Coordinates of C-alpha atoms and ligand atoms in Angstrom, one line a residue:
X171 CA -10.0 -22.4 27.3
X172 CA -11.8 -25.3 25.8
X173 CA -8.5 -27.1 24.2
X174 CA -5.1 -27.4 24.3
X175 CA -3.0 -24.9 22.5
X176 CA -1.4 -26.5 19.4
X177 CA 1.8 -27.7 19.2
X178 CA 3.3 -24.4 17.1
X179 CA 5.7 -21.9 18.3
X180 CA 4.2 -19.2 19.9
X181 CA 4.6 -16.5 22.8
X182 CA 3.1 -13.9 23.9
X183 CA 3.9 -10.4 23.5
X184 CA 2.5 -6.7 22.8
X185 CA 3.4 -4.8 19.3
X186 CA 3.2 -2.0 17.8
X187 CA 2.3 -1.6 14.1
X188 CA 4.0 1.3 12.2
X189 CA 1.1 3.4 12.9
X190 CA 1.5 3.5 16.2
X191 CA -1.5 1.1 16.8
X192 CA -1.0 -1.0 19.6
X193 CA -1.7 -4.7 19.0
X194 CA -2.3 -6.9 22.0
X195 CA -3.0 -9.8 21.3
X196 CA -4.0 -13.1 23.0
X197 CA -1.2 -15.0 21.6
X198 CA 1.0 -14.6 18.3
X199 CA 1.9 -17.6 16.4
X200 CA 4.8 -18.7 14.3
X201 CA 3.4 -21.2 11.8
X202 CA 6.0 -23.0 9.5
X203 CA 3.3 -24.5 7.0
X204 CA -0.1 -24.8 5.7
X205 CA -0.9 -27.4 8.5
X206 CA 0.0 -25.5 11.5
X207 CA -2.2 -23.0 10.2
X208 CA -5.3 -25.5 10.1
X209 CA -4.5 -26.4 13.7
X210 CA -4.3 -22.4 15.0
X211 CA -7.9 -22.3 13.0
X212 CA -9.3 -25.0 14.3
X213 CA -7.8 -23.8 18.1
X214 CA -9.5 -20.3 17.6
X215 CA -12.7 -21.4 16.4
X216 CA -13.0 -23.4 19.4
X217 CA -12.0 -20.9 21.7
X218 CA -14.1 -18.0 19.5
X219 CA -11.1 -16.2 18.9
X220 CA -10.7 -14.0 16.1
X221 CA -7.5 -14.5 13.8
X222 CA -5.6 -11.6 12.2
X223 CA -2.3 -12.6 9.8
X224 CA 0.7 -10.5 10.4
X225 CA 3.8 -10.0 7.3
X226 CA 5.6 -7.6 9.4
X227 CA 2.9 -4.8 10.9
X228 CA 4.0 -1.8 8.1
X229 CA 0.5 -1.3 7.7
X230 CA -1.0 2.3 8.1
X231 CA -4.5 1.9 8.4
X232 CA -5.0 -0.7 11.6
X233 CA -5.2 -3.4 9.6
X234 CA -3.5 -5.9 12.0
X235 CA -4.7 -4.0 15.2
X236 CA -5.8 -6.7 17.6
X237 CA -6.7 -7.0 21.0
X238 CA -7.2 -10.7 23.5
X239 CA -10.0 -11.4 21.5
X240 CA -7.5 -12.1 18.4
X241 CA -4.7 -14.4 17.3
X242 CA -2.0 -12.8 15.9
X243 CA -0.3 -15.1 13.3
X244 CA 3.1 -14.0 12.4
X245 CA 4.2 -15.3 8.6
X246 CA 8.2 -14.3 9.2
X247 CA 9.0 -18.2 9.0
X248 CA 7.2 -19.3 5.8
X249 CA 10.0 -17.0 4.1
X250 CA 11.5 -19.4 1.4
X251 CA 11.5 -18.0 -2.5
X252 CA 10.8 -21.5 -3.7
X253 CA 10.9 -20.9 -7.8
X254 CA 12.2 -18.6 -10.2
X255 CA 10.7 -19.3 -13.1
X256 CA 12.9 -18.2 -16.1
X257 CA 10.8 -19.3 -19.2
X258 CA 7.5 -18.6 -17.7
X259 CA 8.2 -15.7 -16.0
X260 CA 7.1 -15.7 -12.5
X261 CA 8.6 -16.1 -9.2
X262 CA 6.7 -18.6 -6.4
X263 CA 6.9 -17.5 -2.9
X264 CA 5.9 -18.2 0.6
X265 CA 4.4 -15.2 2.3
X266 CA 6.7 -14.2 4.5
X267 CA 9.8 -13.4 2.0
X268 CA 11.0 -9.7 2.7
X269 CA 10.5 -7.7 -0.1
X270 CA 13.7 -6.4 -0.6
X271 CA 15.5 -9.7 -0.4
X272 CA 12.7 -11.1 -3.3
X273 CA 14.1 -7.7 -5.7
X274 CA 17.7 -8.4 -4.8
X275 CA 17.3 -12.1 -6.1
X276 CA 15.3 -11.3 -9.0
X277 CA 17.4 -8.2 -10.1
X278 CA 20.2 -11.2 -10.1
X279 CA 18.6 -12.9 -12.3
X280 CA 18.0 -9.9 -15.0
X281 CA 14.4 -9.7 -14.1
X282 CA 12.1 -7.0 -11.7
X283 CA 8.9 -7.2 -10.2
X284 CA 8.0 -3.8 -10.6
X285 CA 5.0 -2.5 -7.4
X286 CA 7.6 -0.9 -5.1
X287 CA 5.8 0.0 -1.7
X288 CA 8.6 3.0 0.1
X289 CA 8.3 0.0 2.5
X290 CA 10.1 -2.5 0.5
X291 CA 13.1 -2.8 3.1
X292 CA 10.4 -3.6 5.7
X293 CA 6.7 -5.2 4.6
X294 CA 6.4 -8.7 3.3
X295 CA 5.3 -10.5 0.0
X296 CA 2.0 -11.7 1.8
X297 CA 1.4 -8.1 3.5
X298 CA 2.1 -6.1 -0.1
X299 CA -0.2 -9.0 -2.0
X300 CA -3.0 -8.7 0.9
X301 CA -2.6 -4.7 0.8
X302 CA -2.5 -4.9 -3.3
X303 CA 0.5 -2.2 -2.3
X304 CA 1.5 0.2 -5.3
X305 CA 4.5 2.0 -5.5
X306 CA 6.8 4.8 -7.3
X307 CA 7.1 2.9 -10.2
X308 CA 2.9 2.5 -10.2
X309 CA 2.6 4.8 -12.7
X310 CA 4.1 2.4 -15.5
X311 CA 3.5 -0.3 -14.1
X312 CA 0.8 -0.8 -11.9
X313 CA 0.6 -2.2 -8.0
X314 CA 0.8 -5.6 -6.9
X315 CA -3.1 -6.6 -8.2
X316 CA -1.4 -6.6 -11.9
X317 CA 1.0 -8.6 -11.0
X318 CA -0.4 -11.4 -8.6
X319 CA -1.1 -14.6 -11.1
X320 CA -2.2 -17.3 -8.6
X321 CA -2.2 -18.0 -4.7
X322 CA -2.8 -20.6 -1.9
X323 CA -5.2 -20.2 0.6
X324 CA -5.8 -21.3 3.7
X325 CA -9.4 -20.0 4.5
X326 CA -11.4 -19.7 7.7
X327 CA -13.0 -22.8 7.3
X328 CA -9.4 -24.6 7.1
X329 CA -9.8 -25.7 3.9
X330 CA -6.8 -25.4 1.4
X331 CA -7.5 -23.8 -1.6
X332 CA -5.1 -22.7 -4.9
X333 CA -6.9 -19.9 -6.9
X334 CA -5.2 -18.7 -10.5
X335 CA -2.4 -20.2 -12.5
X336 CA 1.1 -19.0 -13.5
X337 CA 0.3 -18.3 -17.1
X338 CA -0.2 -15.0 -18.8
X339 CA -3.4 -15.9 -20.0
X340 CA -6.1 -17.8 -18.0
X341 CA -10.2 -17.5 -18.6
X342 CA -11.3 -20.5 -16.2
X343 CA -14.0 -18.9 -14.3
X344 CA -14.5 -15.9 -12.3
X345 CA -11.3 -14.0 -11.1
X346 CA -10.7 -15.4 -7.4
X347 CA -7.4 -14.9 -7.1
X348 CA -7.9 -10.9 -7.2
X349 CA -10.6 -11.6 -4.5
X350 CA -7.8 -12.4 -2.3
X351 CA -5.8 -9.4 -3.4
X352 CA -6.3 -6.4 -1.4
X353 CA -8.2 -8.3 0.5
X354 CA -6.4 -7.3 4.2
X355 CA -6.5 -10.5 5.8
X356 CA -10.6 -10.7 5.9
X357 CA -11.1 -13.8 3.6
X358 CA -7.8 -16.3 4.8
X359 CA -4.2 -16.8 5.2
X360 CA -2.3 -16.7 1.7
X361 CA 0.4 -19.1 2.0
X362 CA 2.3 -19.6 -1.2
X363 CA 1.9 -15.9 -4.2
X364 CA 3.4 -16.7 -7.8
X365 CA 3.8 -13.4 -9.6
X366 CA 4.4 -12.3 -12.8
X367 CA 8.0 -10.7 -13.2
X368 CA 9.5 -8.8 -16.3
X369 CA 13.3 -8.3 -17.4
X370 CA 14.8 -5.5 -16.4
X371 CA 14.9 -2.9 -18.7
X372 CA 17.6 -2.5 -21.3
X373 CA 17.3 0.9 -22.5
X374 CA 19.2 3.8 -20.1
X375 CA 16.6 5.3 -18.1
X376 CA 18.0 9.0 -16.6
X377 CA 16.4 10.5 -13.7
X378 CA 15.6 14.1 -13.8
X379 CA 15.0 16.3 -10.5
X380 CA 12.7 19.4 -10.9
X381 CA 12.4 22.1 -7.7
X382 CA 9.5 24.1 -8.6
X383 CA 8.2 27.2 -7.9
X384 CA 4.8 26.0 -6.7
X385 CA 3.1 23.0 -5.9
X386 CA 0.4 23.7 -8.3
X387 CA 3.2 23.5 -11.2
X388 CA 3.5 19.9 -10.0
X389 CA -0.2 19.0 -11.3
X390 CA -0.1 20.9 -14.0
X391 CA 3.4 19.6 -15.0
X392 CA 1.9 15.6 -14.9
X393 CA -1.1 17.2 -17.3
X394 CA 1.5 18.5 -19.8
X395 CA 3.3 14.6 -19.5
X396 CA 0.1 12.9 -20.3
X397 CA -0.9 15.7 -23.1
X398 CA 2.7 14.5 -24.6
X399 CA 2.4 11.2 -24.5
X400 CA 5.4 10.3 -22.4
X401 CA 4.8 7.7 -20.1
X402 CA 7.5 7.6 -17.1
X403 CA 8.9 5.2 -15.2
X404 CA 8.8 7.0 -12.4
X405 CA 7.2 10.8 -11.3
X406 CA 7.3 11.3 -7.7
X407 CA 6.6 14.5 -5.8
X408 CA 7.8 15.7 -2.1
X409 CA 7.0 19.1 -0.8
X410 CA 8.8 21.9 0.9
X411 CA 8.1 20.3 4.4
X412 CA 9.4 16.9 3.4
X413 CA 12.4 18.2 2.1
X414 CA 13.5 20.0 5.0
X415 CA 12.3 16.7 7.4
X416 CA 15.0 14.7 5.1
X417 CA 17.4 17.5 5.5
X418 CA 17.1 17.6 8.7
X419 CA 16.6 14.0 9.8
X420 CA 18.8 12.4 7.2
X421 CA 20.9 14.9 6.2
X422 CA 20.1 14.9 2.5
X423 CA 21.4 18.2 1.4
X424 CA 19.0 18.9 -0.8
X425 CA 17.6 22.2 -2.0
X426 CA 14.8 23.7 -0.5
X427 CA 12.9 25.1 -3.6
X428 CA 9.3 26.7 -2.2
X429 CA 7.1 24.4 -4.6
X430 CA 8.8 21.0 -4.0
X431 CA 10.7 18.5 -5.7
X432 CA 9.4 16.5 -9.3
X433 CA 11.1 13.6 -9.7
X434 CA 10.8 12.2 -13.4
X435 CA 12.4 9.1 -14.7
X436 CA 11.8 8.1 -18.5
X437 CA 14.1 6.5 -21.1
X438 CA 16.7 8.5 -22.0
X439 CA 15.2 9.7 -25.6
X440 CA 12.0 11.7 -24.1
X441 CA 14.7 14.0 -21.7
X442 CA 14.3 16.6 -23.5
X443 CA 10.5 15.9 -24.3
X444 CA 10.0 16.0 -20.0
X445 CA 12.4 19.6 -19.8
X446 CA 10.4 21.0 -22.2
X447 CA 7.1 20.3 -20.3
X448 CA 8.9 21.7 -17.1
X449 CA 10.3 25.4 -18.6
X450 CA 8.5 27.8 -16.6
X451 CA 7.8 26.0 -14.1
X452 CA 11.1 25.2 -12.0
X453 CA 13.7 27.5 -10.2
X454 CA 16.4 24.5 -11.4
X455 CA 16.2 21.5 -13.2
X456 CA 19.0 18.8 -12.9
X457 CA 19.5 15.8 -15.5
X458 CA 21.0 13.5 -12.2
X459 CA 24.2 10.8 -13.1
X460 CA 23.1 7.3 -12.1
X461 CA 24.8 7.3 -9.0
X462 CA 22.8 10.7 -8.0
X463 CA 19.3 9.4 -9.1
X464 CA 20.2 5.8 -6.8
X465 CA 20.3 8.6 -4.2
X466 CA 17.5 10.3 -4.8
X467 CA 15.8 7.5 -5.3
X468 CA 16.3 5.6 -1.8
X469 CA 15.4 9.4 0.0
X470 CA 12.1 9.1 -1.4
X471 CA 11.6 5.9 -0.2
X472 CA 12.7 7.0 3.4
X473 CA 10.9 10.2 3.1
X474 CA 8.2 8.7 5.7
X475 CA 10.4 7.5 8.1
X476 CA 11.8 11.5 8.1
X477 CA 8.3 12.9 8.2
X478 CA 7.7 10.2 10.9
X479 CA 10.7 11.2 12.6
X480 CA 9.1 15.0 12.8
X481 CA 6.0 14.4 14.5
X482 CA 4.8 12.3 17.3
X483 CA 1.2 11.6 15.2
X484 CA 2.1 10.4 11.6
X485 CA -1.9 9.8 10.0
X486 CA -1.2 8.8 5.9
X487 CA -3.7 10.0 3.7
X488 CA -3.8 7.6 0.4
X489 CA -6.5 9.9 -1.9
X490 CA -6.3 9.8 -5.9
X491 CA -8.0 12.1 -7.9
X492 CA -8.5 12.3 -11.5
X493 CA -5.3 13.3 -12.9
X494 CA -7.0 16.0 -15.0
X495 CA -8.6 17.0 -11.4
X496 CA -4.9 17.7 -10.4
X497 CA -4.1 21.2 -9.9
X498 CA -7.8 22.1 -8.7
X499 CA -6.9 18.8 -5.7
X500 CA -3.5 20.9 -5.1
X501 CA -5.9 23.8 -4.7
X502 CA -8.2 22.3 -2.5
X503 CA -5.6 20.7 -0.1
X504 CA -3.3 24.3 0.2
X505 CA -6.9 25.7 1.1
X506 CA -7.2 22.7 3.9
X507 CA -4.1 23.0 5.5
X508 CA -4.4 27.3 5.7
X509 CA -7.9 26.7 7.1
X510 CA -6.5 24.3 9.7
X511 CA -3.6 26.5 10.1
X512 CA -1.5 23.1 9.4
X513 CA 1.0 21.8 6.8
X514 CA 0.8 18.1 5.0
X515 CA 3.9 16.6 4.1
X516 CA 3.0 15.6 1.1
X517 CA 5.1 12.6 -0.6
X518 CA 3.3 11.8 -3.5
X519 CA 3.0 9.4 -6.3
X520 CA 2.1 12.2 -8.1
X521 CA 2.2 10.7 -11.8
X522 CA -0.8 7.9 -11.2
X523 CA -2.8 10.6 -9.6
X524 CA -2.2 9.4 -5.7
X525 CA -1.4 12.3 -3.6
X526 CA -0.4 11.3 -0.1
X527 CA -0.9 14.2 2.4
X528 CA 0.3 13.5 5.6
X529 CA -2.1 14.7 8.6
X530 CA 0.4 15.8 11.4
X531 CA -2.2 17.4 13.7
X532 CA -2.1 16.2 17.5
X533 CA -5.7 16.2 18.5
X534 CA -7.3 13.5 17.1
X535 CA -11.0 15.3 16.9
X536 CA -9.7 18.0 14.3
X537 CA -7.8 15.4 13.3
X538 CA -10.1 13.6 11.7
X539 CA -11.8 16.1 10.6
X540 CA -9.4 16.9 8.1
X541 CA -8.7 13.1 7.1
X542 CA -12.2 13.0 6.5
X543 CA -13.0 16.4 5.1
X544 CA -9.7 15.3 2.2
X545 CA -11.0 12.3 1.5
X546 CA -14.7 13.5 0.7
X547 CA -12.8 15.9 -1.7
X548 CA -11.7 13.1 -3.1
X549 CA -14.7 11.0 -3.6
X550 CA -16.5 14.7 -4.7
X551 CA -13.8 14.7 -7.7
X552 CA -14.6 10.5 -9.0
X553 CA -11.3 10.0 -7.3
X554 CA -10.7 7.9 -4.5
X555 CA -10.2 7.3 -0.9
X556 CA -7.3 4.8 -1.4
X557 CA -4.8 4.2 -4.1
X558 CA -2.7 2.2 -1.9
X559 CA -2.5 1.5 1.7
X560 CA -5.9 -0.1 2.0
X561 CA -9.0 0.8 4.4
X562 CA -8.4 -1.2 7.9
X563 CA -10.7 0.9 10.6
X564 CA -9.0 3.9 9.6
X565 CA -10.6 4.4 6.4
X566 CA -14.1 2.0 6.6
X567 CA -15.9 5.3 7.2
X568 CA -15.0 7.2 4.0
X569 CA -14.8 3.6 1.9
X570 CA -18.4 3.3 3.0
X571 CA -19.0 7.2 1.3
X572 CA -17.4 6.3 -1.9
X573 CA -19.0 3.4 -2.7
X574 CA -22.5 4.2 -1.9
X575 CA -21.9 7.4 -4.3
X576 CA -19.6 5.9 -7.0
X577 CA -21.1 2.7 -7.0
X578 CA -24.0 2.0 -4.8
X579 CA -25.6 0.5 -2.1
X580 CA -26.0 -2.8 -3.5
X581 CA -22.3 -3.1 -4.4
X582 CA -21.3 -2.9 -0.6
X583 CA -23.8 -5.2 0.2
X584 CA -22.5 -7.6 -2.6
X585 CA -19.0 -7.3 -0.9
X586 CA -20.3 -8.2 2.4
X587 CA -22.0 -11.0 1.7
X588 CA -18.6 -12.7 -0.1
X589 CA -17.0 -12.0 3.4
X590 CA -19.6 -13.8 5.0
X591 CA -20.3 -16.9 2.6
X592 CA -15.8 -17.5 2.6
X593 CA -15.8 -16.3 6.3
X594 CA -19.3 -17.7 8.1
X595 CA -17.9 -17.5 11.6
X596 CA -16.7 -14.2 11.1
X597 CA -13.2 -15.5 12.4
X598 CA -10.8 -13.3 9.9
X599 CA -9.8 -10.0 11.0
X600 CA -13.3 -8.7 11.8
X601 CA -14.8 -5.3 12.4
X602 CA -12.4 -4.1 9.6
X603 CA -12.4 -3.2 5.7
X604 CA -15.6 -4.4 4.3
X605 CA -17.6 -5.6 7.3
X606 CA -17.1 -1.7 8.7
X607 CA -17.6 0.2 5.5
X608 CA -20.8 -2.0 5.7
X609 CA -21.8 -1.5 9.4
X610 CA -21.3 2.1 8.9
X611 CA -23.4 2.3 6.1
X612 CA -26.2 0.5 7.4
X613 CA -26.4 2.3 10.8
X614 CA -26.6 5.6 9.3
X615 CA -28.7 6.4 7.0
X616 CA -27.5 9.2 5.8
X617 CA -24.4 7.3 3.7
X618 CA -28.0 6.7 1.1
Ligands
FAD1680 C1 7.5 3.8 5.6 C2 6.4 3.2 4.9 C3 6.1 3.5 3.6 C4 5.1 3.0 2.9 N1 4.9 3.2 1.6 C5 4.0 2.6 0.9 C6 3.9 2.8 -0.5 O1 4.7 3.6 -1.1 N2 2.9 2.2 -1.2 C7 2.0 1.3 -0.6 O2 1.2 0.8 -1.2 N3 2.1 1.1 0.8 C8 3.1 1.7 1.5 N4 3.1 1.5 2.8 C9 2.1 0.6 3.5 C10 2.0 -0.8 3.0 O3 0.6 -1.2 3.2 C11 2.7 -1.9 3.8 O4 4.0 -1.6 3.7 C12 2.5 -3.3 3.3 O5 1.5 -3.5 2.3 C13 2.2 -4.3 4.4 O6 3.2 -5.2 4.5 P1 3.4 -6.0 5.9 O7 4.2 -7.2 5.5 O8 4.1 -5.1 6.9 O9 2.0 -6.4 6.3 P2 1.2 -6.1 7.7 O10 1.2 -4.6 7.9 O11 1.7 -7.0 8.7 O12 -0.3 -6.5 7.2 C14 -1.0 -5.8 6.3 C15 -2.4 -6.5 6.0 O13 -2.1 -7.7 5.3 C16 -2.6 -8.8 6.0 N5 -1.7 -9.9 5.8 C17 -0.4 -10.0 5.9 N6 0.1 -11.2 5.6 C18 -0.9 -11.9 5.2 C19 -1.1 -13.2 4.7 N7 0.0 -14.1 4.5 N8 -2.3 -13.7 4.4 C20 -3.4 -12.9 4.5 N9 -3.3 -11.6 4.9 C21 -2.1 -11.1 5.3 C22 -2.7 -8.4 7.4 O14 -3.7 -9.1 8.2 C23 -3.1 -6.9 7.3 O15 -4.5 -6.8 7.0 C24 4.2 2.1 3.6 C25 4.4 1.8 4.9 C26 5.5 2.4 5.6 C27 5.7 2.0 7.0

């Protein structure tokens, strides 16, 4: 040890993130504000320690797994909301804010920030910003990238840096502040987010539950939405599996209809617009009371923790494809899971195109080689590998595929060298996201 450890609460401890992924780290520290965080930078550079930032460990694709060679730094006590803005329209934060308890304040003021990650109740501002984390209401409205308007940085160097402003409009130079979105805790520690928020809306929005006959009636049902012109609010999708896991786990009582469940939400004058779209496609359609949709509602977000509470090995798949590539991606994945002789919990965001099988096979060689053998089907159909939950080390492989055949190799080898002129020591979350897609790509060559 070649100095002292800094004078900010810390102790040592093992975690696990929600994943499963164990995190054992050499310390974890509580940092209050922006200048204990320049001291635990300055203590891990001169120790050549590696730093990883932690909201709350929700994270599904290793993104905060860490070993002695890390610092864990745990953003729970920079939790303040520090500004709601009701003129300008945003909301200033400090990382560590719960998401639920930032919705509850805002809804008490009339207003909503829409990107609503089924981890709400658990993950952080800081993790959802760092994530760029989507949601059910994604398909109106987007995931947290559209909604992030400026943030502080503390970056690896342990310079303090505020990137973006709170206004609606803002040209000054390239976009950094979406640099730092999504970025998984590679480029700095974001200490203070303002975000855009919008008033809730005013117009009765009814919820309408579809069981359907098949899960390719799903697809086609979202192509039929889009070839009408009705945008929802909300259209959400669990299968047959996920269903019963919620029946049985939770004790939803809901009906287990053979092609799953459609959940639409739109403003109350396209109703009969979405039933129209759905006749032949449903064994029962239900226009739900408020109270009912609420319900329904908070089951989808928990449908994880049901599917979770099924099987020891929980692996999220985060794939979008094309919407009009739909039904043929429903096709594909029933063939999957018969070839595998497996099922895949699917709870999906079905309406943006993001289809969320989850991999529930215990041996980790086959796998993988279904996560993988999905995701290229992905990536085959101009979709993609995440909508969502972000790459991590679970993904860095297939990120690595899609870019060099969407995009290119230059492109990943633009991306790597941002990490390494804001991160020159390599000291933020390494081996992860970017730096792995590129590793991979360059040590086999046949990603070209
Ligand atoms: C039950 C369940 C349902 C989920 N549903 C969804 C969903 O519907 N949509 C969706 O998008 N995601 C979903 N997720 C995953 C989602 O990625 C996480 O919930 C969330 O984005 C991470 O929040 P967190 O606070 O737990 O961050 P963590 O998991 O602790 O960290 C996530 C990443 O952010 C980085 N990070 C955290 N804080 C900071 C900071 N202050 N500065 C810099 N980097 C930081 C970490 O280093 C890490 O790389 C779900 C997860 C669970 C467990």
């Amino acid at each position: 040890m070649n100095n002292e450890i800094p004078n900010v609460e810390h102790v040592i401890e093992e975690r696990e993130d929600f994943s499963g992924e164990k995190v054992v780290p050499f310390l974890i520290f509580y940092p209050k504000n922006e200048e204990d965080i320049v001291k635990i930078i300055n203590f891990a550079l001169e120790n050549k320690l590696s730093i990883i930032p932690w909201g709350y460990g929700t994270s599904l694709t290793g993104a905060v797994k860490c070993d002695k060679s890390c610092i864990l730094i745990d953003m729970s006590k920079m939790n303040k909301i520090l500004e709601i803005n009701d003129v300008d329209w945003y909301v200033r934060v400090q990382p560590g804010v719960r998401l639920i308890d930032l919705f509850e304040e805002l809804e008490k003021k009339g207003f909503m920030l829409p990107p609503d990650p089924a981890s709400f109740f658990l993950c952080s501002v800081g993790g959802a910003t760092s994530e760029s984390s989507g949601g059910m209401k994604g398909v109106k409205y987007g995931s947290f990238r559209e909604w992030v308007l400026a943030l502080k940085v503390v970056l690896p160097t342990g310079e303090i840096i505020k990137v973006g402003e709170p206004l609606r409009k803002n040209r000054a130079g390239y976009d950094l502040t979406h640099l730092f979105v999504g970025s998984e805790g590679t480029l700095g520690v974001i200490t203070e987010i303002w975000l855009r928020i919008t008033p809730l809306p005013r117009r009765k929005i009814v919820t309408i539950v579809a069981w359907l006959k098949d899960f390719k009636s799903a697809g086609e049902a979202i192509i039929g939405l889009r070839k009408n012109r009705i945008l929802p609010e909300l259209s959400e999708y669990i299968d047959i599996d996920v269903i019963k896991a919620l029946n049985k786990n939770l004790n939803a009582g809901l009906k287990e209809s053979q092609g799953g469940m459609l959940i639409i939400s739109v403003e109350e004058d396209l109703v009969n617009d979405v039933v129209k779209v759905l006749e032949g496609k449903t064994e029962e359609i239900k226009i739900t009371k408020d109270d009912e949709a609420e319900r329904i509602y908070s089951l989808r977000a928990q449908a994880a923790i049901a599917v979770k509470a099924e099987s020891k090995t929980f692996f999220a798949e985060d794939i979008v494809v094309p919407i009009s590539k739909l039904p043929y991606a429903i096709e594909e994945l029933n063939s999957i899971a018969k070839k595998y002789n497996t099922k895949f919990y699917i709870i999906s965001h079905i309406g943006d195109g993001n289809l969320h099988p989850n991999i529930v096979i215990e041996d980790p060689d086959i796998r993988q080689k279904v996560f993988e053998e999905i995701g290229r089907m992905a990536i085959d159909l101009g979709g993609s590998i995440s909508g969502e939950h972000g790459i991590g080390t679970q993904k860095a492989k297939l990120m690595a595929e899609q870019i060099l055949k969407h995009n290119g190799a230059k492109v990943l080898d633009l991306m790597y060298e941002i990490k390494k002129l804001i991160d020159p020591n390599d000291l933020m979350n390494p081996d992860k996201y970017v730096e792995l897609a590129w590793k991979y790509s360059n040590s086999n060559n046949n990603y070209k």
